[in-house]
XYZ file of C-alpha atoms in Angstrom:
345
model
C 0.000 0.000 0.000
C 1.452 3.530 -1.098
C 0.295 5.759 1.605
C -0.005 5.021 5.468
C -3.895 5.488 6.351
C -3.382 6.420 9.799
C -0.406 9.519 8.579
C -3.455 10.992 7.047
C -5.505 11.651 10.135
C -4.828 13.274 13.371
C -6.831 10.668 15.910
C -7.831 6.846 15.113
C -10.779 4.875 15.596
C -13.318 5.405 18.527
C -10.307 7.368 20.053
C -11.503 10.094 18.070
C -14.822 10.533 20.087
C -15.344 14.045 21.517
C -14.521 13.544 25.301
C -17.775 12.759 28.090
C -17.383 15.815 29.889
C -17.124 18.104 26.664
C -19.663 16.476 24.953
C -22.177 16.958 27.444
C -21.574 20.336 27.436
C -22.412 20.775 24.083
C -25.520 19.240 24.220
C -26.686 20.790 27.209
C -27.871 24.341 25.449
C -29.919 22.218 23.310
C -34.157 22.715 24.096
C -36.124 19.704 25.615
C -37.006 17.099 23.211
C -40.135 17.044 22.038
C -42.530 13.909 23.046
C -42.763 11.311 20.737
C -44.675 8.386 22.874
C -43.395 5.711 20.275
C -39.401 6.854 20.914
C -38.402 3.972 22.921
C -34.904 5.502 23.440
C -33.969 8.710 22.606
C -30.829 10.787 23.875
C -31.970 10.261 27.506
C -29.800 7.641 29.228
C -27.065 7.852 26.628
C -27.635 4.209 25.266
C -25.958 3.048 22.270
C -28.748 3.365 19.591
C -32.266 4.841 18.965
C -35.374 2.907 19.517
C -38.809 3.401 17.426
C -41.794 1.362 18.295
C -43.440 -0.008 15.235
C -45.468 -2.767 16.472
C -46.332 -5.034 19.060
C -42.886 -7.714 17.892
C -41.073 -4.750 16.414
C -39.108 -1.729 17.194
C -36.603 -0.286 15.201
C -33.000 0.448 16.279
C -31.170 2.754 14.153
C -27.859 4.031 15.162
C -24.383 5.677 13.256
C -21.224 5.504 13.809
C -17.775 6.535 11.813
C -14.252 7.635 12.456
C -10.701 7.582 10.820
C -8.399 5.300 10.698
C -7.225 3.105 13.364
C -4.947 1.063 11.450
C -2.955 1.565 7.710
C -4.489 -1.095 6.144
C -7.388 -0.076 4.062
C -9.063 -3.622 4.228
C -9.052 -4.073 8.029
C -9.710 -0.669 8.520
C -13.134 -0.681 6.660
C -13.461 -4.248 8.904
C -12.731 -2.743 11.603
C -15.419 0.574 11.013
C -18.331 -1.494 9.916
C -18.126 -4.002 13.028
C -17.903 -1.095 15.709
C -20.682 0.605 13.776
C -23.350 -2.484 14.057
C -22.002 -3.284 17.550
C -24.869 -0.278 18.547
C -27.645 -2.876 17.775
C -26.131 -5.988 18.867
C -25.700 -3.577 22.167
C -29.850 -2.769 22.074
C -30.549 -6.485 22.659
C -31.598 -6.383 18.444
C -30.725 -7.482 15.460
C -28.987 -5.912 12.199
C -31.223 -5.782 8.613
C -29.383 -3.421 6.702
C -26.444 -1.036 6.672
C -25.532 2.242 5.000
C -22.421 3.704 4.014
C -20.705 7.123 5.581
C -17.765 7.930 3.433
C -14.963 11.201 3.458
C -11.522 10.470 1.939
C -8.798 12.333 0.319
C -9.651 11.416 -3.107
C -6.141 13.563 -4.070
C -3.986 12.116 -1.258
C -5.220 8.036 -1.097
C -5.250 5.746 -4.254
C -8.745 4.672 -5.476
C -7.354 1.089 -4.886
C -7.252 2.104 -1.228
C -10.570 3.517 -0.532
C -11.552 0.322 -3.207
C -10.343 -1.925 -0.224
C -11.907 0.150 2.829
C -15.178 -0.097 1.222
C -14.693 -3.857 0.630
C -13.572 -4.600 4.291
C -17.087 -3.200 5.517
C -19.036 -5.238 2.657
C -17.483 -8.277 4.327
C -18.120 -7.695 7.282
C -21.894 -7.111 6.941
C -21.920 -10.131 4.678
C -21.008 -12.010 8.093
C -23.555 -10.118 9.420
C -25.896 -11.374 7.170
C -27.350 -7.637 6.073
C -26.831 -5.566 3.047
C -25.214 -2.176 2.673
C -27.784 -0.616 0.650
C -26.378 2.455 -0.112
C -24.714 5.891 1.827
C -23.225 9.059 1.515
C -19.762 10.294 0.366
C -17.894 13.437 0.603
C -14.038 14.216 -0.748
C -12.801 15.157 2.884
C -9.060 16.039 4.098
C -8.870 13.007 6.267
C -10.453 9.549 5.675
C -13.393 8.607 7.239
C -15.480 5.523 6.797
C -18.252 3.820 9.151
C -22.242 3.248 8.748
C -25.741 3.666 9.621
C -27.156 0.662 10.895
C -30.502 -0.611 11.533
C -32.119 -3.367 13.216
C -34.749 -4.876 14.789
C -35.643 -5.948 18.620
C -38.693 -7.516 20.143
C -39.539 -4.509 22.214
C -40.081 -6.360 25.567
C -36.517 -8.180 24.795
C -35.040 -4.360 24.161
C -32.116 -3.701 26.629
C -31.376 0.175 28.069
C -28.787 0.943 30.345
C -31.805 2.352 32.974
C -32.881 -1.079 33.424
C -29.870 -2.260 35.106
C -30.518 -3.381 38.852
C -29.072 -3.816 42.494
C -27.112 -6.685 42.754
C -26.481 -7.169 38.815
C -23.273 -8.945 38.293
C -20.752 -6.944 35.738
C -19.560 -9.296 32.492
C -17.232 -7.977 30.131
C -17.314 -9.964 26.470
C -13.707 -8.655 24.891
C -10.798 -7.973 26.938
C -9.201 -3.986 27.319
C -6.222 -2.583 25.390
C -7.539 -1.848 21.847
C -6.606 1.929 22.095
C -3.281 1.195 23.203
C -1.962 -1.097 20.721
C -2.858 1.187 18.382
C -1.313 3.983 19.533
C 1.655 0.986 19.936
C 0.928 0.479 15.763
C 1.578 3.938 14.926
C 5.074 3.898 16.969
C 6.250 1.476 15.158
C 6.339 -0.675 18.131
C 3.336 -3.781 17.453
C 4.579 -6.539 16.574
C 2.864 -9.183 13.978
C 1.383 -11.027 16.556
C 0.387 -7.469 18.513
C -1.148 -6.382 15.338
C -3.206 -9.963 15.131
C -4.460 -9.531 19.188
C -5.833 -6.248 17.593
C -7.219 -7.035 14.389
C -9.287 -10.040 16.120
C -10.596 -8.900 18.628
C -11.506 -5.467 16.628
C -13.434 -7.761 14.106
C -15.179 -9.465 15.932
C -18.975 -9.247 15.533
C -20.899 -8.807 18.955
C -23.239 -10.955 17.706
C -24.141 -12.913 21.421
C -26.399 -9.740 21.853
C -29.634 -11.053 20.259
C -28.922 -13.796 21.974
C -28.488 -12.554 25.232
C -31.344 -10.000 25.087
C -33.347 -12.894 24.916
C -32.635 -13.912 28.293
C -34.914 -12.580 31.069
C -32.777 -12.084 33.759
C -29.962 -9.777 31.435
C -31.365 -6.043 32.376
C -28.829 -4.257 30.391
C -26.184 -4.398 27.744
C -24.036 -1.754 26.146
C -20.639 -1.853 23.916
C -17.460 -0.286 25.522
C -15.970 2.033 23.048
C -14.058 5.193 22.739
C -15.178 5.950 26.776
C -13.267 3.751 27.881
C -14.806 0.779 30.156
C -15.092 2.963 32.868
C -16.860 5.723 30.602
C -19.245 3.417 29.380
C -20.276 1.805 32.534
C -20.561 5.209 34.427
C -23.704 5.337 31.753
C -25.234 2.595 33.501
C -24.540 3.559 36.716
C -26.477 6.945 35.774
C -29.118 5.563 33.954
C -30.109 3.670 36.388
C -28.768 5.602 39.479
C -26.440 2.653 40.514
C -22.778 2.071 42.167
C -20.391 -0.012 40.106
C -17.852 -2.169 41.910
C -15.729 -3.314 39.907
C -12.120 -5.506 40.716
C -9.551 -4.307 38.329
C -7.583 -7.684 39.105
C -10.534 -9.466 37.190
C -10.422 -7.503 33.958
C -9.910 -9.382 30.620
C -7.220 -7.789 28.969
C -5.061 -7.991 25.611
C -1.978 -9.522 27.065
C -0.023 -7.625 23.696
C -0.934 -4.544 25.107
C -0.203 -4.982 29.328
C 3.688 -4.426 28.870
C 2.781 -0.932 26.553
C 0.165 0.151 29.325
C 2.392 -0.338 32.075
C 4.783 1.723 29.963
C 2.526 4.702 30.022
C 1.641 4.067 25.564
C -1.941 5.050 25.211
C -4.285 7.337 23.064
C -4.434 10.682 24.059
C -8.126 9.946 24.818
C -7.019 8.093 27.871
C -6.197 11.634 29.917
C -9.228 13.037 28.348
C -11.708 10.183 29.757
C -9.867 10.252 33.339
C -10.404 13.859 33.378
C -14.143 13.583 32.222
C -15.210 10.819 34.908
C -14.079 13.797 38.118
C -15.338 12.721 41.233
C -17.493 9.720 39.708
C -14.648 6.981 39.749
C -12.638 6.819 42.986
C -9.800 3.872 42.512
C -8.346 2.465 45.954
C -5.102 3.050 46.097
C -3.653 -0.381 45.253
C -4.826 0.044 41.472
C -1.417 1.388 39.459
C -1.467 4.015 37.387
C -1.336 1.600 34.283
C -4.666 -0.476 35.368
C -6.174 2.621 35.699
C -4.896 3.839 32.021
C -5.858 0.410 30.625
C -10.024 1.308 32.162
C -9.891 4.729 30.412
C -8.489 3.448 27.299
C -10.742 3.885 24.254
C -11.845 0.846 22.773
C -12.527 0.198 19.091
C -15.178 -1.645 18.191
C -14.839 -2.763 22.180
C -17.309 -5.962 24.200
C -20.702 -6.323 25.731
C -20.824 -4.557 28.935
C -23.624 -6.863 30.740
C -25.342 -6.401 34.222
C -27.230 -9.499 35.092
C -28.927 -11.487 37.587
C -26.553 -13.633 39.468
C -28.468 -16.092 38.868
C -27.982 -15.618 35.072
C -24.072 -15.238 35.166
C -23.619 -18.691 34.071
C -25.954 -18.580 30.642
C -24.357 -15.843 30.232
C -20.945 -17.378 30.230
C -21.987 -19.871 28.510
C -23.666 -18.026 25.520
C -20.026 -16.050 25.255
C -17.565 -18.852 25.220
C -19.750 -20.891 22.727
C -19.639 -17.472 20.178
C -16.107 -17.758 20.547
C -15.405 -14.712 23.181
C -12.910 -16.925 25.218
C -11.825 -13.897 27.220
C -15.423 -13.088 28.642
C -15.551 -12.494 32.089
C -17.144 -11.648 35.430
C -16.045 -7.971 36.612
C -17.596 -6.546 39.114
C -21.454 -5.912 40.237
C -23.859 -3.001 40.822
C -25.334 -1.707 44.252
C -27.730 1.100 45.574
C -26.205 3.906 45.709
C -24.852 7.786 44.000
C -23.956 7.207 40.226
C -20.370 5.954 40.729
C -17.877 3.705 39.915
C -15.288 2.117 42.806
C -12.385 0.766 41.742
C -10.264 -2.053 43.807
């Protein structure tokens, strides 16, 4: 490949996200939604994808999602994209139908050949996904950008929110933590071949197990860990449903490539800007190192289920990830009464 996709943009993947704390302050001018009685979920409890009821067996979840380029190659880069972008329904509890495109590249700067092979990562990866991409939008834009709008469907009393999460959930993490810094490793020049294939793996890996698990009664909540971080993303669900996380940082599934560059202080720029974000709302004990507590705020591409479940669910649960091939799954932690939060030991 002639030109190095990731020289041509100034962030990467779901490290691009605006940070929590800014964001919310740009949304917080904006006037009260207006009430729409069949919005299932709107903007309110910052779940991963709109709802729409349509009838009694169906809702609609639409969602989008796009960024630039994690990685330099064009193929796993448009891989990468498309299966963070239809993680959003898989994260509702629903199921993908169709996808469409969201594309900005240098047309000047990046052979057609290149952007040939982004767009033909994503088409394979919602062939696995068993939907079409049935069309999109592009723009010639200074940096390349590629992701999609996906829809699905969910039964709407199988639909999972992150206010439905409950006292005395257990916490299950489906992919293991690092994503952000072995890409930031990648673009040192440090990643080795078998780094590189930790990454591309786990990155491509479709979070299909959500249908499945929204169809279990005693799940109350899913959502995908992204450019937040884990601890950015599970602060949601300790809002939405006005919950303390506990979570053991000893118990945390992570990318064994990427422990040596954590503990190294390698990371995403994003990493500061999520610790800063989360303030007073995380409080680590003081046995967690600096580098566990990096590897929480690291921004995850195309990241794993975040579950809170019954503990009398944990094993289906378990058992519905290992047979869909997430070997790293895990328990982490579990929620209690209490002020939003999340403790850390």
């Amino acid at each position: 490949m002639s030109t190095k996709l990731t020289s041509l943009s100034h962030g990467g993947g779901c490290g691009c996200k605006i940070a929590p704390a800014v964001l919310s302050e740009m949304l917080s001018k904006l006037p009260a939604a207006a009430i729409f009685p069949k919005l299932l979920v709107g903007t309110e409890t910052s779940d991963d994808a709109a709802v729409y009821w349509l009838n009694d067996e169906q809702a609609l979840v639409a969602t989008t999602d796009f960024f630039m380029p994690i990685v330099d190659d064009a193929f796993d880069f448009g891989r990468i994209a498309a299966t963070n972008a239809i993680s959003d329904i898989y994260a509702m509890g629903g199921t993908p139908i169709m996808a469409l495109a969201i594309v900005g590249m240098p047309v000047n700067l990046l052979p057609i050949e290149d952007i040939q092979q982004i767009l033909a990562g994503g088409a394979a990866v919602c062939a696995a996904a068993g939907i079409p991409i049935a069309g999109g939008h592009s723009i010639d834009a200074p940096e390349p950008i590629y992701g999609l709008v996906a829809m699905g469907l969910v039964h709407p009393k199988q639909l999972k929110k992150n206010s439905d999460a409950k006292a005395g959930d257990v916490l299950i993490l489906g992919k293991p933590l690092g994503i952000g810094i072995l890409g930031t490793a990648m673009k040192k020049g440090l990643l080795d071949d078998a780094g590189y294939q930790q990454l591309i793996d786990t990155t491509t890996q479709l979070n299909m197990v959500g249908s499945d698990l929204a169809k279990l009664a005693g799940v109350h909540a899913l959502t995908d860990v992204t450019g937040f971080g884990l601890l950015g993303h599970l602060l949601e669900v300790c809002r939405g449903a006005k919950l303390t996380a506990n979570v053991l940082a000893n118990d945390l599934p992570l990318l064994s490539a990427a422990v040596g560059f954590a503990q190294q202080g390698i990371g995403p720029g994003a990493i500061e800007r999520n610790l800063a974000s989360f303030g007073q709302d995380v409080d680590f004990a003081e046995q967690v190192p600096d580098w566990q507590q990096r590897i929480m705020a690291d921004a995850q591409t195309s990241g794993g289920l975040l579950v809170a479940c019954s503990a009398e669910t944990v094993d289906e649960v378990m058992a519905l990830f290992k047979a869909q091939g997430f070997a790293q799954a895990a328990v982490i932690g579990q929620l209690a009464e209490g002020e939003a939060r999340v403790l850390v030991a």
